[in-house]
């Protein structure tokens, strides 16, 4: 089974901090994705990556950046955290863009 | 922009009842995926439907893809408390998923014992 592991289940940070969310997958998938999930808004795509060192903006990239230095690892960076970035963050991977995605269990991030 | 509308947004029924949830769009999708998400976990794939009119069954769950590939439904027979969760549909657009999947906002389902 594919395993997508997110580094933290819960995280509390302060406004203005630089925050790193890490995601690792163990199935050699080319594609990796970062979403945030908010009540009433569903899953919204922040960034995705089709290959090492490649990144594409999703629907809501503002205030975020990503890094993919190795195939198995995709990091989401909040450059200067703000309270409106409090959310559940989900990482996913897939072998091809049109194939089903395998999700991690999420990181619930609170920005105070 | 392709959108997927899911209905109802919330549904609470008694154990043993039947239910149907819907996933609708004005756009055509090359395939559609259904996921279930339980509290504290990420979404997990249930099924993928590819062909217009296709019907797939997963135990008590029946998934149908519309003939025009613009809509899909999930029917649960004799619902059980273990069916409780958030059901998400996600579509692959004509670009083959190049811009990622399009997710609906989900149906929150509660099955009461």
mmCIF file of C-alpha atoms in Angstrom:
data_model
loop_
_atom_site.group_PDB
_atom_site.id
_atom_site.type_symbol
_atom_site.label_atom_id
_atom_site.label_comp_id
_atom_site.label_asym_id
_atom_site.label_seq_id
_atom_site.Cartn_x
_atom_site.Cartn_y
_atom_site.Cartn_z
ATOM 1 C CA UNK A 1 0.000 0.000 0.000
ATOM 2 C CA UNK A 2 1.062 3.541 -0.721
ATOM 3 C CA UNK A 3 2.056 5.438 2.352
ATOM 4 C CA UNK A 4 1.935 9.219 2.437
ATOM 5 C CA UNK A 5 3.325 10.558 5.679
ATOM 6 C CA UNK A 6 2.912 14.104 6.909
ATOM 7 C CA UNK A 7 5.398 15.166 9.546
ATOM 8 C CA UNK A 8 2.949 16.562 12.090
ATOM 9 C CA UNK A 9 -0.695 15.856 12.912
ATOM 10 C CA UNK A 10 -1.088 19.082 14.895
ATOM 11 C CA UNK A 11 0.975 22.254 14.775
ATOM 12 C CA UNK A 12 0.609 25.605 16.522
ATOM 13 C CA UNK A 13 2.608 28.591 15.297
ATOM 14 C CA UNK A 14 2.577 32.333 15.745
ATOM 15 C CA UNK A 15 1.759 35.069 13.239
ATOM 16 C CA UNK A 16 4.779 36.012 11.181
ATOM 17 C CA UNK A 17 6.663 32.748 11.705
ATOM 18 C CA UNK A 18 8.020 30.758 8.769
ATOM 19 C CA UNK A 19 6.323 27.368 8.822
ATOM 20 C CA UNK A 20 7.410 24.166 7.099
ATOM 21 C CA UNK A 21 5.036 21.271 6.456
ATOM 22 C CA UNK A 22 6.718 18.103 5.257
ATOM 23 C CA UNK A 23 5.292 15.241 3.232
ATOM 24 C CA UNK A 24 6.959 11.987 2.208
ATOM 25 C CA UNK A 25 5.604 9.226 -0.037
ATOM 26 C CA UNK A 26 7.089 5.759 -0.437
ATOM 27 C CA UNK A 27 5.757 4.624 -3.837
ATOM 28 C CA UNK A 28 7.976 6.504 -6.266
ATOM 29 C CA UNK A 29 5.066 8.634 -7.468
ATOM 30 C CA UNK A 30 5.868 11.408 -9.922
ATOM 31 C CA UNK A 31 3.076 13.713 -8.804
ATOM 32 C CA UNK A 32 2.583 15.334 -5.427
ATOM 33 C CA UNK A 33 -0.016 17.824 -4.246
ATOM 34 C CA UNK A 34 -0.742 20.158 -1.350
ATOM 35 C CA UNK A 35 -4.326 21.072 -0.425
ATOM 36 C CA UNK A 36 -5.983 22.955 2.373
ATOM 37 C CA UNK A 37 -9.388 21.889 3.626
ATOM 38 C CA UNK A 38 -11.766 24.330 5.284
ATOM 39 C CA UNK A 39 -15.407 23.909 6.358
ATOM 40 C CA UNK A 40 -17.752 24.918 3.570
ATOM 41 C CA UNK A 41 -14.910 25.411 1.088
ATOM 42 C CA UNK A 42 -13.839 21.835 0.490
ATOM 43 C CA UNK A 43 -10.392 20.873 -0.737
ATOM 44 C CA UNK A 44 -8.479 23.645 -2.453
ATOM 45 C CA UNK A 45 -5.271 23.001 -4.350
ATOM 46 C CA UNK A 46 -2.331 25.141 -3.253
ATOM 47 C CA UNK A 47 0.580 23.781 -5.290
ATOM 48 C CA UNK A 48 1.473 20.604 -7.119
ATOM 49 C CA UNK A 49 4.581 19.077 -8.623
ATOM 50 C CA UNK A 50 5.022 16.705 -11.561
ATOM 51 C CA UNK A 51 8.693 16.032 -11.060
ATOM 52 C CA UNK A 52 11.676 16.824 -8.918
ATOM 53 C CA UNK A 53 12.402 20.539 -8.795
ATOM 54 C CA UNK A 54 9.216 21.303 -10.717
ATOM 55 C CA UNK A 55 6.227 23.093 -9.248
ATOM 56 C CA UNK A 56 2.943 24.469 -10.495
ATOM 57 C CA UNK A 57 0.576 26.903 -8.817
ATOM 58 C CA UNK A 58 -2.819 25.614 -7.878
ATOM 59 C CA UNK A 59 -5.922 27.642 -7.136
ATOM 60 C CA UNK A 60 -4.713 29.428 -3.989
ATOM 61 C CA UNK A 61 -0.899 29.759 -4.013
ATOM 62 C CA UNK A 62 -0.696 33.203 -2.402
ATOM 63 C CA UNK A 63 1.272 33.186 0.836
ATOM 64 C CA UNK A 64 2.729 29.741 0.174
ATOM 65 C CA UNK A 65 5.741 28.242 -1.558
ATOM 66 C CA UNK A 66 6.899 24.669 -2.085
ATOM 67 C CA UNK A 67 10.071 22.694 -2.473
ATOM 68 C CA UNK A 68 10.691 19.352 -4.156
ATOM 69 C CA UNK A 69 14.360 18.518 -3.981
ATOM 70 C CA UNK A 70 13.808 14.755 -3.904
ATOM 71 C CA UNK A 71 11.124 12.701 -5.613
ATOM 72 C CA UNK A 72 9.676 11.341 -2.390
ATOM 73 C CA UNK A 73 9.489 14.624 -0.486
ATOM 74 C CA UNK A 74 7.287 17.653 -1.066
ATOM 75 C CA UNK A 75 7.433 20.528 1.389
ATOM 76 C CA UNK A 76 4.931 23.334 1.852
ATOM 77 C CA UNK A 77 6.264 26.607 3.230
ATOM 78 C CA UNK A 78 4.297 29.427 4.772
ATOM 79 C CA UNK A 79 6.673 32.330 4.322
ATOM 80 C CA UNK A 80 5.090 34.525 7.022
ATOM 81 C CA UNK A 81 2.202 32.773 8.701
ATOM 82 C CA UNK A 82 -1.062 34.629 9.131
ATOM 83 C CA UNK A 83 -4.200 33.721 11.058
ATOM 84 C CA UNK A 84 -6.160 33.113 7.843
ATOM 85 C CA UNK A 85 -3.804 30.223 7.119
ATOM 86 C CA UNK A 86 -5.212 28.277 10.052
ATOM 87 C CA UNK A 87 -6.529 25.155 8.368
ATOM 88 C CA UNK A 88 -6.205 21.431 7.741
ATOM 89 C CA UNK A 89 -3.420 20.776 5.235
ATOM 90 C CA UNK A 90 -3.458 17.579 3.176
ATOM 91 C CA UNK A 91 -0.654 16.180 1.059
ATOM 92 C CA UNK A 92 -1.307 13.676 -1.720
ATOM 93 C CA UNK A 93 0.597 11.733 -4.364
ATOM 94 C CA UNK A 94 -0.294 9.888 -7.548
ATOM 95 C CA UNK A 95 1.600 8.000 -10.279
ATOM 96 C CA UNK A 96 0.028 10.104 -13.056
ATOM 97 C CA UNK A 97 -2.028 13.323 -12.999
ATOM 98 C CA UNK A 98 -5.301 11.566 -13.882
ATOM 99 C CA UNK A 99 -4.889 8.673 -11.463
ATOM 100 C CA UNK A 100 -6.429 8.524 -7.997
ATOM 101 C CA UNK A 101 -4.533 10.359 -5.313
ATOM 102 C CA UNK A 102 -3.228 8.871 -2.091
ATOM 103 C CA UNK A 103 -3.560 11.223 0.838
ATOM 104 C CA UNK A 104 -1.739 11.660 4.096
ATOM 105 C CA UNK A 105 -3.712 12.037 7.315
ATOM 106 C CA UNK A 106 -3.330 15.803 7.314
ATOM 107 C CA UNK A 107 -1.746 18.464 9.489
ATOM 108 C CA UNK A 108 -4.085 20.635 11.495
ATOM 109 C CA UNK A 109 -2.272 23.968 11.647
ATOM 110 C CA UNK A 110 -3.265 26.774 13.981
ATOM 111 C CA UNK A 111 -1.752 30.217 13.603
ATOM 112 C CA UNK A 112 -2.134 32.364 16.711
ATOM 113 C CA UNK B 1 -13.188 26.603 -14.583
ATOM 114 C CA UNK B 2 -14.765 23.224 -14.036
ATOM 115 C CA UNK B 3 -16.966 22.908 -10.956
ATOM 116 C CA UNK B 4 -18.458 19.899 -9.224
ATOM 117 C CA UNK B 5 -21.547 20.456 -7.091
ATOM 118 C CA UNK B 6 -22.325 17.839 -4.473
ATOM 119 C CA UNK B 7 -25.711 17.422 -2.840
ATOM 120 C CA UNK B 8 -26.910 17.223 -0.229
ATOM 121 C CA UNK B 9 -24.238 18.994 1.770
ATOM 122 C CA UNK B 10 -25.327 17.219 4.973
ATOM 123 C CA UNK B 11 -27.349 14.059 5.481
ATOM 124 C CA UNK B 12 -28.241 12.309 8.723
ATOM 125 C CA UNK B 13 -30.281 9.109 8.563
ATOM 126 C CA UNK B 14 -31.023 6.023 10.615
ATOM 127 C CA UNK B 15 -29.183 2.754 10.259
ATOM 128 C CA UNK B 16 -30.805 0.514 7.649
ATOM 129 C CA UNK B 17 -32.130 3.296 5.438
ATOM 130 C CA UNK B 18 -31.113 3.818 1.815
ATOM 131 C CA UNK B 19 -29.659 7.049 0.480
ATOM 132 C CA UNK B 20 -28.306 8.658 -2.663
ATOM 133 C CA UNK B 21 -25.834 11.508 -2.956
ATOM 134 C CA UNK B 22 -25.120 13.407 -6.129
ATOM 135 C CA UNK B 23 -22.187 14.993 -7.905
ATOM 136 C CA UNK B 24 -23.133 17.315 -10.769
ATOM 137 C CA UNK B 25 -21.369 19.549 -13.245
ATOM 138 C CA UNK B 26 -22.006 21.423 -16.466
ATOM 139 C CA UNK B 27 -18.610 20.198 -17.693
ATOM 140 C CA UNK B 28 -17.605 16.858 -19.145
ATOM 141 C CA UNK B 29 -15.060 14.808 -17.225
ATOM 142 C CA UNK B 30 -12.943 12.014 -18.657
ATOM 143 C CA UNK B 31 -13.299 10.125 -15.384
ATOM 144 C CA UNK B 32 -14.601 10.657 -11.902
ATOM 145 C CA UNK B 33 -13.327 9.415 -8.559
ATOM 146 C CA UNK B 34 -15.185 8.975 -5.276
ATOM 147 C CA UNK B 35 -13.414 9.234 -1.937
ATOM 148 C CA UNK B 36 -14.483 8.813 1.691
ATOM 149 C CA UNK B 37 -12.842 10.790 4.467
ATOM 150 C CA UNK B 38 -13.245 9.860 8.109
ATOM 151 C CA UNK B 39 -12.553 12.329 10.931
ATOM 152 C CA UNK B 40 -8.850 12.862 11.532
ATOM 153 C CA UNK B 41 -7.816 11.069 8.355
ATOM 154 C CA UNK B 42 -7.153 11.876 4.727
ATOM 155 C CA UNK B 43 -9.566 10.934 1.920
ATOM 156 C CA UNK B 44 -9.410 7.341 0.726
ATOM 157 C CA UNK B 45 -10.368 6.280 -2.785
ATOM 158 C CA UNK B 46 -13.545 4.199 -3.096
ATOM 159 C CA UNK B 47 -13.933 3.874 -6.860
ATOM 160 C CA UNK B 48 -13.151 5.398 -10.244
ATOM 161 C CA UNK B 49 -15.754 5.542 -13.028
ATOM 162 C CA UNK B 50 -14.573 6.120 -16.564
ATOM 163 C CA UNK B 51 -17.228 5.239 -19.112
ATOM 164 C CA UNK B 52 -20.489 7.137 -19.565
ATOM 165 C CA UNK B 53 -23.311 5.103 -18.030
ATOM 166 C CA UNK B 54 -20.910 2.919 -16.078
ATOM 167 C CA UNK B 55 -22.152 1.355 -12.855
ATOM 168 C CA UNK B 56 -19.772 0.005 -10.218
ATOM 169 C CA UNK B 57 -20.666 -1.762 -7.009
ATOM 170 C CA UNK B 58 -18.648 -1.926 -3.821
ATOM 171 C CA UNK B 59 -20.616 -4.098 -1.375
ATOM 172 C CA UNK B 60 -23.626 -1.920 -0.418
ATOM 173 C CA UNK B 61 -22.375 1.094 -2.371
ATOM 174 C CA UNK B 62 -23.396 1.606 -6.006
ATOM 175 C CA UNK B 63 -21.701 4.261 -8.117
ATOM 176 C CA UNK B 64 -23.012 5.479 -11.452
ATOM 177 C CA UNK B 65 -21.425 7.778 -14.026
ATOM 178 C CA UNK B 66 -23.874 9.760 -16.113
ATOM 179 C CA UNK B 67 -24.226 8.974 -19.802
ATOM 180 C CA UNK B 68 -22.825 12.387 -20.724
ATOM 181 C CA UNK B 69 -20.028 12.091 -18.129
ATOM 182 C CA UNK B 70 -21.140 15.295 -16.416
ATOM 183 C CA UNK B 71 -22.592 13.795 -13.270
ATOM 184 C CA UNK B 72 -22.377 10.846 -10.916
ATOM 185 C CA UNK B 73 -24.304 9.367 -8.040
ATOM 186 C CA UNK B 74 -23.543 7.195 -5.045
ATOM 187 C CA UNK B 75 -26.309 5.027 -3.655
ATOM 188 C CA UNK B 76 -25.920 3.269 -0.309
ATOM 189 C CA UNK B 77 -28.259 0.424 0.548
ATOM 190 C CA UNK B 78 -29.046 -0.380 4.181
ATOM 191 C CA UNK B 79 -26.657 2.213 5.573
ATOM 192 C CA UNK B 80 -24.469 1.258 8.527
ATOM 193 C CA UNK B 81 -22.810 3.484 11.162
ATOM 194 C CA UNK B 82 -19.473 2.576 9.557
ATOM 195 C CA UNK B 83 -20.593 4.438 6.421
ATOM 196 C CA UNK B 84 -20.399 7.717 8.333
ATOM 197 C CA UNK B 85 -17.950 10.157 6.787
ATOM 198 C CA UNK B 86 -17.372 12.872 4.230
ATOM 199 C CA UNK B 87 -17.924 11.677 0.667
ATOM 200 C CA UNK B 88 -16.009 13.562 -2.000
ATOM 201 C CA UNK B 89 -16.216 13.333 -5.748
ATOM 202 C CA UNK B 90 -13.307 14.439 -7.918
ATOM 203 C CA UNK B 91 -13.240 14.841 -11.679
ATOM 204 C CA UNK B 92 -10.451 14.497 -14.213
ATOM 205 C CA UNK B 93 -10.900 17.163 -16.868
ATOM 206 C CA UNK B 94 -10.331 16.953 -20.573
ATOM 207 C CA UNK B 95 -6.707 17.938 -20.031
ATOM 208 C CA UNK B 96 -6.003 14.565 -18.444
ATOM 209 C CA UNK B 97 -5.566 15.998 -14.998
ATOM 210 C CA UNK B 98 -2.790 18.351 -16.046
ATOM 211 C CA UNK B 99 -4.201 20.988 -13.708
ATOM 212 C CA UNK B 100 -5.005 18.476 -10.988
ATOM 213 C CA UNK B 101 -8.349 17.045 -9.976
ATOM 214 C CA UNK B 102 -11.500 19.094 -9.513
ATOM 215 C CA UNK B 103 -12.994 18.252 -6.121
ATOM 216 C CA UNK B 104 -16.565 18.801 -4.999
ATOM 217 C CA UNK B 105 -17.110 20.208 -1.509
ATOM 218 C CA UNK B 106 -18.427 16.889 -0.253
ATOM 219 C CA UNK B 107 -21.449 15.362 1.443
ATOM 220 C CA UNK B 108 -21.244 14.911 5.201
ATOM 221 C CA UNK B 109 -23.062 11.660 5.981
ATOM 222 C CA UNK B 110 -24.033 10.540 9.481
ATOM 223 C CA UNK B 111 -25.619 7.147 10.032
ATOM 224 C CA UNK B 112 -27.254 6.946 13.422
ATOM 225 C CA UNK B 113 -27.503 3.545 15.159
#
